[in-house]
mmCIF file of C-alpha atoms in Angstrom:
data_model
loop_
_atom_site.group_PDB
_atom_site.id
_atom_site.type_symbol
_atom_site.label_atom_id
_atom_site.label_comp_id
_atom_site.label_asym_id
_atom_site.label_seq_id
_atom_site.Cartn_x
_atom_site.Cartn_y
_atom_site.Cartn_z
ATOM 1 C CA MET A 24 18.565 8.837 21.161
ATOM 2 C CA SER A 25 17.551 12.521 22.797
ATOM 3 C CA GLY A 26 14.562 12.316 20.016
ATOM 4 C CA VAL A 27 13.313 10.535 17.314
ATOM 5 C CA VAL A 28 10.451 11.961 15.339
ATOM 6 C CA GLY A 29 8.626 10.142 12.470
ATOM 7 C CA VAL A 30 8.715 12.435 8.792
ATOM 8 C CA ARG A 31 7.121 10.445 5.493
ATOM 9 C CA PHE A 32 7.896 11.855 2.012
ATOM 10 C CA VAL A 33 5.101 10.765 -0.057
ATOM 11 C CA ARG A 34 0.999 10.455 1.087
ATOM 12 C CA ALA A 35 1.042 7.113 1.890
ATOM 13 C CA GLY A 36 4.459 6.698 1.819
ATOM 14 C CA LYS A 37 6.321 5.289 4.549
ATOM 15 C CA ILE A 38 7.193 6.021 7.913
ATOM 16 C CA HIS A 39 10.947 7.100 7.806
ATOM 17 C CA TYR A 40 12.805 8.097 11.445
ATOM 18 C CA CYS A 41 14.689 11.155 12.024
ATOM 19 C CA ASP A 42 16.824 12.812 13.913
ATOM 20 C CA PRO A 43 15.110 16.493 15.112
ATOM 21 C CA GLY A 44 19.030 18.042 15.880
ATOM 22 C CA ASP A 45 17.691 21.338 18.446
ATOM 23 C CA ALA A 46 14.086 21.555 16.862
ATOM 24 C CA GLU A 47 10.898 21.579 18.681
ATOM 25 C CA LEU A 48 8.745 19.715 16.288
ATOM 26 C CA GLU A 49 4.907 18.819 15.885
ATOM 27 C CA VAL A 50 2.701 16.682 14.008
ATOM 28 C CA ASN A 51 1.736 17.847 10.263
ATOM 29 C CA ASN A 52 5.698 21.105 10.923
ATOM 30 C CA PHE A 53 7.380 20.690 7.448
ATOM 31 C CA VAL A 54 10.569 19.796 7.519
ATOM 32 C CA VAL A 55 13.960 19.721 4.664
ATOM 33 C CA VAL A 56 15.940 16.156 6.125
ATOM 34 C CA GLU A 57 18.978 15.120 4.330
ATOM 35 C CA THR A 58 18.599 11.969 2.927
ATOM 36 C CA THR A 59 20.495 9.726 1.572
ATOM 37 C CA HIS A 60 19.662 10.312 -2.066
ATOM 38 C CA GLY A 61 19.713 14.637 -0.654
ATOM 39 C CA LEU A 62 18.198 16.916 0.968
ATOM 40 C CA GLU A 63 13.539 16.144 0.858
ATOM 41 C CA LEU A 64 10.963 18.090 1.918
ATOM 42 C CA GLY A 65 8.566 16.062 4.585
ATOM 43 C CA THR A 66 6.003 16.420 6.878
ATOM 44 C CA VAL A 67 6.146 14.913 10.454
ATOM 45 C CA VAL A 68 3.985 12.442 11.172
ATOM 46 C CA ILE A 69 4.569 10.883 14.542
ATOM 47 C CA SER A 70 6.449 13.597 16.569
ATOM 48 C CA PRO A 71 9.172 11.975 19.245
ATOM 49 C CA ASP A 72 6.227 11.422 22.852
ATOM 50 C CA GLN A 73 4.472 9.484 20.308
ATOM 51 C CA VAL A 74 7.043 7.650 18.912
ATOM 52 C CA ILE A 75 7.878 4.127 20.269
ATOM 53 C CA MET A 76 11.187 3.267 20.382
ATOM 54 C CA SER A 77 11.323 -0.358 19.776
ATOM 55 C CA LYS A 78 10.208 -0.309 15.363
ATOM 56 C CA VAL A 79 13.200 2.657 15.519
ATOM 57 C CA ARG A 80 15.856 0.797 13.095
ATOM 58 C CA GLY A 81 20.548 2.105 13.921
ATOM 59 C CA ASP A 82 22.143 3.352 15.287
ATOM 60 C CA GLU A 83 22.746 6.535 12.941
ATOM 61 C CA LEU A 84 18.982 8.807 11.971
ATOM 62 C CA PRO A 85 18.572 10.515 9.097
ATOM 63 C CA PRO A 86 18.713 14.369 10.375
ATOM 64 C CA VAL A 87 16.881 17.033 10.448
ATOM 65 C CA VAL A 88 18.372 20.255 8.372
ATOM 66 C CA ARG A 89 15.705 22.651 9.456
ATOM 67 C CA GLN A 90 12.203 22.968 9.703
ATOM 68 C CA ALA A 91 10.794 24.151 6.349
ATOM 69 C CA THR A 92 9.913 27.410 4.994
ATOM 70 C CA ALA A 93 8.067 29.334 2.006
ATOM 71 C CA GLU A 94 11.717 29.393 0.079
ATOM 72 C CA ASP A 95 11.064 25.145 0.127
ATOM 73 C CA ILE A 96 7.511 24.523 -0.306
ATOM 74 C CA GLU A 97 7.515 26.521 -3.655
ATOM 75 C CA GLY A 98 10.349 24.767 -3.739
ATOM 76 C CA ARG A 99 8.991 21.329 -3.412
ATOM 77 C CA ASP A 100 5.906 22.412 -5.977
ATOM 78 C CA ARG A 101 7.670 23.983 -8.564
ATOM 79 C CA LEU A 102 10.168 20.729 -8.899
ATOM 80 C CA LYS A 103 6.877 18.949 -8.922
ATOM 81 C CA GLU A 104 5.775 20.781 -11.802
ATOM 82 C CA LYS A 105 9.223 20.034 -13.369
ATOM 83 C CA ALA A 106 8.641 16.550 -12.231
ATOM 84 C CA GLN A 107 5.573 16.688 -15.367
ATOM 85 C CA ASP A 108 7.668 18.074 -17.882
ATOM 86 C CA VAL A 109 10.374 14.766 -16.965
ATOM 87 C CA MET A 110 7.671 12.690 -17.424
ATOM 88 C CA VAL A 111 7.154 14.036 -21.002
ATOM 89 C CA ARG A 112 10.232 14.399 -21.742
ATOM 90 C CA CYS A 113 11.465 10.883 -20.604
ATOM 91 C CA ARG A 114 8.500 9.251 -22.889
ATOM 92 C CA GLU A 115 9.226 11.033 -25.752
ATOM 93 C CA MET A 116 13.498 9.498 -24.936
ATOM 94 C CA VAL A 117 12.215 5.958 -24.347
ATOM 95 C CA ARG A 118 9.718 6.483 -27.771
ATOM 96 C CA GLU A 119 12.784 6.613 -29.838
ATOM 97 C CA MET A 120 15.717 4.526 -28.607
ATOM 98 C CA LYS A 121 12.108 1.973 -28.846
ATOM 99 C CA LEU A 122 13.627 0.942 -25.031
ATOM 100 C CA GLU A 123 10.945 -1.461 -23.534
ATOM 101 C CA LEU A 124 9.743 -0.153 -20.441
ATOM 102 C CA LYS A 125 6.873 2.414 -18.948
ATOM 103 C CA PRO A 126 8.561 5.808 -17.665
ATOM 104 C CA VAL A 127 5.857 5.799 -14.019
ATOM 105 C CA ASP A 128 6.934 8.380 -12.406
ATOM 106 C CA ALA A 129 9.278 11.271 -11.391
ATOM 107 C CA TYR A 130 10.556 13.193 -8.916
ATOM 108 C CA PHE A 131 13.456 15.789 -7.754
ATOM 109 C CA THR A 132 15.324 15.426 -4.465
ATOM 110 C CA LEU A 133 14.484 19.562 -3.279
ATOM 111 C CA ASP A 134 18.401 20.114 -4.031
ATOM 112 C CA SER A 135 17.985 19.356 -7.627
ATOM 113 C CA SER A 136 20.570 17.252 -7.071
ATOM 114 C CA ARG A 137 19.227 14.083 -7.896
ATOM 115 C CA LEU A 138 16.606 13.117 -10.566
ATOM 116 C CA ILE A 139 14.733 10.027 -9.742
ATOM 117 C CA VAL A 140 12.472 8.129 -12.001
ATOM 118 C CA SER A 141 10.329 4.878 -11.714
ATOM 119 C CA TYR A 142 9.136 2.654 -14.226
ATOM 120 C CA THR A 143 7.642 -0.965 -15.148
ATOM 121 C CA ALA A 144 8.560 -3.226 -17.724
ATOM 122 C CA GLU A 145 8.011 -6.816 -18.759
ATOM 123 C CA GLU A 146 11.732 -7.759 -19.403
ATOM 124 C CA ARG A 147 15.287 -6.521 -18.533
ATOM 125 C CA VAL A 148 16.101 -4.096 -20.122
ATOM 126 C CA ASP A 149 19.229 -1.931 -20.322
ATOM 127 C CA HIS A 150 18.840 1.785 -20.406
ATOM 128 C CA ARG A 151 22.335 3.372 -19.616
ATOM 129 C CA SER A 152 21.532 5.364 -22.658
ATOM 130 C CA LEU A 153 18.094 6.663 -21.085
ATOM 131 C CA GLN A 154 20.386 7.970 -17.843
ATOM 132 C CA GLY A 155 22.666 9.291 -19.574
ATOM 133 C CA LYS A 156 20.642 10.823 -21.627
ATOM 134 C CA LEU A 157 18.343 12.462 -18.786
ATOM 135 C CA ARG A 158 21.813 13.556 -16.655
ATOM 136 C CA GLN A 159 22.903 15.085 -19.314
ATOM 137 C CA GLU A 160 19.798 17.053 -20.296
ATOM 138 C CA TYR A 161 18.515 17.777 -16.911
ATOM 139 C CA GLY A 162 22.479 18.160 -14.821
ATOM 140 C CA SER A 163 20.799 15.927 -11.786
ATOM 141 C CA LYS A 164 22.459 12.592 -11.179
ATOM 142 C CA VAL A 165 19.273 9.568 -12.766
ATOM 143 C CA ASP A 166 18.390 6.548 -10.347
ATOM 144 C CA LEU A 167 15.912 4.622 -12.694
ATOM 145 C CA ARG A 168 14.151 2.739 -10.081
ATOM 146 C CA GLU A 169 12.098 -1.510 -11.776
ATOM 147 C CA VAL A 170 8.428 -0.945 -9.829
ATOM 148 C CA GLY A 171 5.695 -3.589 -9.655
ATOM 149 C CA PRO A 172 2.251 -3.433 -10.358
ATOM 150 C CA ARG A 173 1.028 -3.100 -6.950
ATOM 151 C CA ASP A 174 3.695 -0.291 -6.630
ATOM 152 C CA GLN A 175 2.623 1.923 -10.240
ATOM 153 C CA THR A 176 -0.192 1.900 -9.715
ATOM 154 C CA LYS A 177 0.322 2.754 -5.651
ATOM 155 C CA LEU A 178 2.206 5.811 -7.493
ATOM 156 C CA MET A 179 -0.759 6.936 -10.186
ATOM 157 C CA GLY A 180 -3.602 6.679 -8.213
ATOM 158 C CA GLY A 181 -6.548 5.426 -8.950
ATOM 159 C CA ILE A 182 -10.326 4.486 -8.168
ATOM 160 C CA GLY A 183 -11.480 0.750 -6.625
ATOM 161 C CA ARG A 184 -14.039 -1.241 -6.516
ATOM 162 C CA CYS A 185 -15.656 0.201 -3.785
ATOM 163 C CA GLY A 186 -15.753 3.339 -6.030
ATOM 164 C CA ARG A 187 -13.121 4.760 -3.259
ATOM 165 C CA SER A 188 -10.001 6.432 -3.978
ATOM 166 C CA LEU A 189 -6.760 3.415 -3.782
ATOM 167 C CA CYS A 190 -6.068 2.237 -0.109
ATOM 168 C CA CYS A 191 -2.786 1.532 -1.184
ATOM 169 C CA SER A 192 -2.005 5.803 -3.006
ATOM 170 C CA THR A 193 -4.392 7.066 0.080
ATOM 171 C CA TRP A 194 -3.512 5.118 3.571
ATOM 172 C CA LEU A 195 -1.675 1.297 3.035
ATOM 173 C CA THR A 196 2.046 2.727 3.353
ATOM 174 C CA GLU A 197 3.156 -1.507 2.704
ATOM 175 C CA PHE A 198 1.955 -4.104 0.790
ATOM 176 C CA SER A 199 1.009 -7.670 2.900
ATOM 177 C CA PRO A 200 0.665 -11.185 1.153
ATOM 178 C CA ILE A 201 -3.222 -11.503 0.216
ATOM 179 C CA SER A 202 -3.829 -14.832 -1.436
ATOM 180 C CA MET A 203 -7.319 -16.886 -2.887
ATOM 181 C CA LYS A 204 -7.789 -18.798 0.598
ATOM 182 C CA MET A 205 -8.012 -15.307 2.036
ATOM 183 C CA ALA A 206 -10.910 -14.861 -0.436
ATOM 184 C CA LYS A 207 -11.930 -18.718 -0.114
ATOM 185 C CA GLU A 208 -11.921 -17.966 3.805
ATOM 186 C CA GLN A 209 -14.605 -14.925 3.151
ATOM 187 C CA ASP A 210 -16.787 -17.105 0.724
ATOM 188 C CA LEU A 211 -16.144 -14.863 -2.065
ATOM 189 C CA PRO A 212 -16.749 -15.972 -5.932
ATOM 190 C CA LEU A 213 -13.257 -18.034 -6.725
ATOM 191 C CA SER A 214 -13.109 -15.377 -9.878
ATOM 192 C CA PRO A 215 -9.403 -14.256 -10.559
ATOM 193 C CA PRO A 216 -10.512 -11.562 -12.193
ATOM 194 C CA GLY A 217 -13.447 -10.405 -9.984
ATOM 195 C CA LEU A 218 -10.588 -10.833 -6.735
ATOM 196 C CA ALA A 219 -8.208 -8.377 -9.199
ATOM 197 C CA GLY A 220 -7.536 -4.763 -8.570
ATOM 198 C CA VAL A 221 -6.211 -1.407 -10.432
ATOM 199 C CA CYS A 222 -2.849 -3.024 -10.214
ATOM 200 C CA GLY A 223 -4.299 -6.994 -11.708
ATOM 201 C CA ARG A 224 -3.045 -8.741 -8.971
ATOM 202 C CA LEU A 225 -5.832 -9.581 -6.192
ATOM 203 C CA ARG A 226 -7.052 -7.179 -4.235
ATOM 204 C CA CYS A 227 -5.254 -5.577 -0.525
ATOM 205 C CA CYS A 228 -8.626 -6.092 1.356
ATOM 206 C CA LEU A 229 -8.996 -9.135 1.268
ATOM 207 C CA ARG A 230 -6.748 -9.045 3.668
ATOM 208 C CA TYR A 231 -8.658 -6.785 5.721
ATOM 209 C CA GLU A 232 -11.592 -9.098 7.643
ATOM 210 C CA TYR A 233 -9.883 -12.249 6.770
ATOM 211 C CA GLU A 234 -9.422 -12.692 11.160
ATOM 212 C CA GLN A 235 -12.269 -12.160 11.472
ATOM 213 C CA TYR A 236 -14.261 -14.352 9.334
ATOM 214 C CA ARG A 237 -11.633 -17.237 10.267
ATOM 215 C CA GLU A 238 -12.318 -16.023 14.114
ATOM 216 C CA LEU A 239 -16.396 -16.327 13.311
ATOM 217 C CA LYS A 240 -15.977 -19.472 11.561
ATOM 218 C CA ARG A 241 -14.829 -21.042 14.555
ATOM 219 C CA THR A 242 -18.325 -20.912 16.378
ATOM 220 C CA LEU A 243 -19.433 -22.292 13.462
ATOM 221 C CA PRO A 244 -20.644 -26.327 13.314
ATOM 222 C CA LYS A 245 -18.728 -28.328 9.570
ATOM 223 C CA ILE A 246 -20.442 -27.570 6.700
ATOM 224 C CA GLY A 247 -22.012 -31.943 6.413
ATOM 225 C CA ALA A 248 -21.425 -32.094 10.522
ATOM 226 C CA ARG A 249 -25.244 -32.916 12.033
ATOM 227 C CA VAL A 250 -27.268 -31.060 14.329
ATOM 228 C CA THR A 251 -30.145 -31.442 16.442
ATOM 229 C CA THR A 252 -32.342 -28.058 16.065
ATOM 230 C CA ALA A 253 -35.259 -27.431 17.886
ATOM 231 C CA HIS A 254 -36.757 -28.836 14.467
ATOM 232 C CA GLY A 255 -35.318 -31.760 15.017
ATOM 233 C CA ASP A 256 -32.056 -33.623 13.202
ATOM 234 C CA ALA A 257 -30.472 -31.939 10.643
ATOM 235 C CA VAL A 258 -27.682 -31.734 8.588
ATOM 236 C CA VAL A 259 -25.840 -28.639 7.891
ATOM 237 C CA VAL A 260 -25.383 -26.387 4.275
ATOM 238 C CA VAL A 261 -24.883 -23.664 4.840
ATOM 239 C CA GLY A 262 -22.526 -21.425 7.461
ATOM 240 C CA HIS A 263 -23.284 -17.950 7.755
ATOM 241 C CA PRO A 264 -20.095 -15.991 10.178
ATOM 242 C CA LEU A 265 -21.789 -12.394 9.463
ATOM 243 C CA LYS A 266 -25.317 -13.168 11.745
ATOM 244 C CA GLN A 267 -23.679 -16.372 13.580
ATOM 245 C CA THR A 268 -26.959 -18.436 11.669
ATOM 246 C CA ILE A 269 -26.423 -22.275 9.361
ATOM 247 C CA THR A 270 -28.449 -23.514 7.580
ATOM 248 C CA VAL A 271 -29.579 -26.901 8.096
ATOM 249 C CA ARG A 272 -31.378 -29.585 6.009
ATOM 250 C CA LEU A 273 -33.351 -31.671 8.014
ATOM 251 C CA GLU A 274 -34.386 -35.595 7.835
ATOM 252 C CA THR A 275 -37.577 -34.180 5.828
ATOM 253 C CA GLY A 276 -35.647 -32.505 3.383
ATOM 254 C CA SER A 277 -36.239 -28.841 4.416
ATOM 255 C CA TRP A 278 -33.822 -26.635 3.946
ATOM 256 C CA VAL A 279 -33.606 -24.279 7.199
ATOM 257 C CA GLU A 280 -31.376 -21.721 9.225
ATOM 258 C CA VAL A 281 -31.327 -21.399 12.263
ATOM 259 C CA SER A 282 -29.425 -18.910 14.912
ATOM 260 C CA MET A 283 -26.212 -20.880 17.008
ATOM 261 C CA GLU A 284 -28.007 -19.658 20.067
ATOM 262 C CA GLU A 285 -30.925 -22.009 18.902
ATOM 263 C CA LEU A 286 -28.877 -24.360 18.203
ATOM 264 C CA GLU A 287 -27.258 -24.728 21.534
ATOM 265 C CA THR A 288 -30.485 -24.586 23.486
ATOM 266 C CA ALA A 289 -32.121 -27.261 21.613
ATOM 267 C CA SER A 290 -28.433 -29.402 21.585
ATOM 268 C CA ALA A 291 -28.106 -28.739 25.989
#
């Protein structure tokens, strides 16, 4: 394999490894790639000298047809506007047909050969009538794809509890499993509504500091453990991983916060 580039077709989307052929490409170059869906316009995010070959899967990679021209970019922008019209029309069709689904996104391939519409649904829906009507109206092959709550939010975007744009729609390319255990490890209130993101599922950011909290907690004595401090013997009541301190209850009944350094000195 003489050369490989990493290409992203949508913001915060998955990186696809492609064969650049004879083209000399750099990061941020726009390229037209022949994918299984048709011609698509993407951005080079990994140049040939940056590719980690162990991450490249498959012998036959999608070929880069050409470096994108100004006409290609203008065509992509026109198709984005057309896709917005498709969304409006698609919602009208759904209401007319009384289908129990919600369209959330639409886009055309660069050659307009295919229209991909993403939707959500509570139950399995027979959407063949909608698919046929869209194909007849727009003259493109139509794919209807069901997506889950996380993917829906990634497509639509929004603002998180932190006041910033959602991670999934700006830079997070893949979803990792999230569990209540991660919240518990970080001593967060175990209230599902408080831990939920815009998608209604547990927030992706619960994973970000999970391993660090686990590592920091390993250095602290367990709740209920008996320790010796400069103030006398005590029982551990609360651990503070980030500060590397513990709150203890002395034999006198009073509580005091001590650092791990103080504890180690007292125990030596």
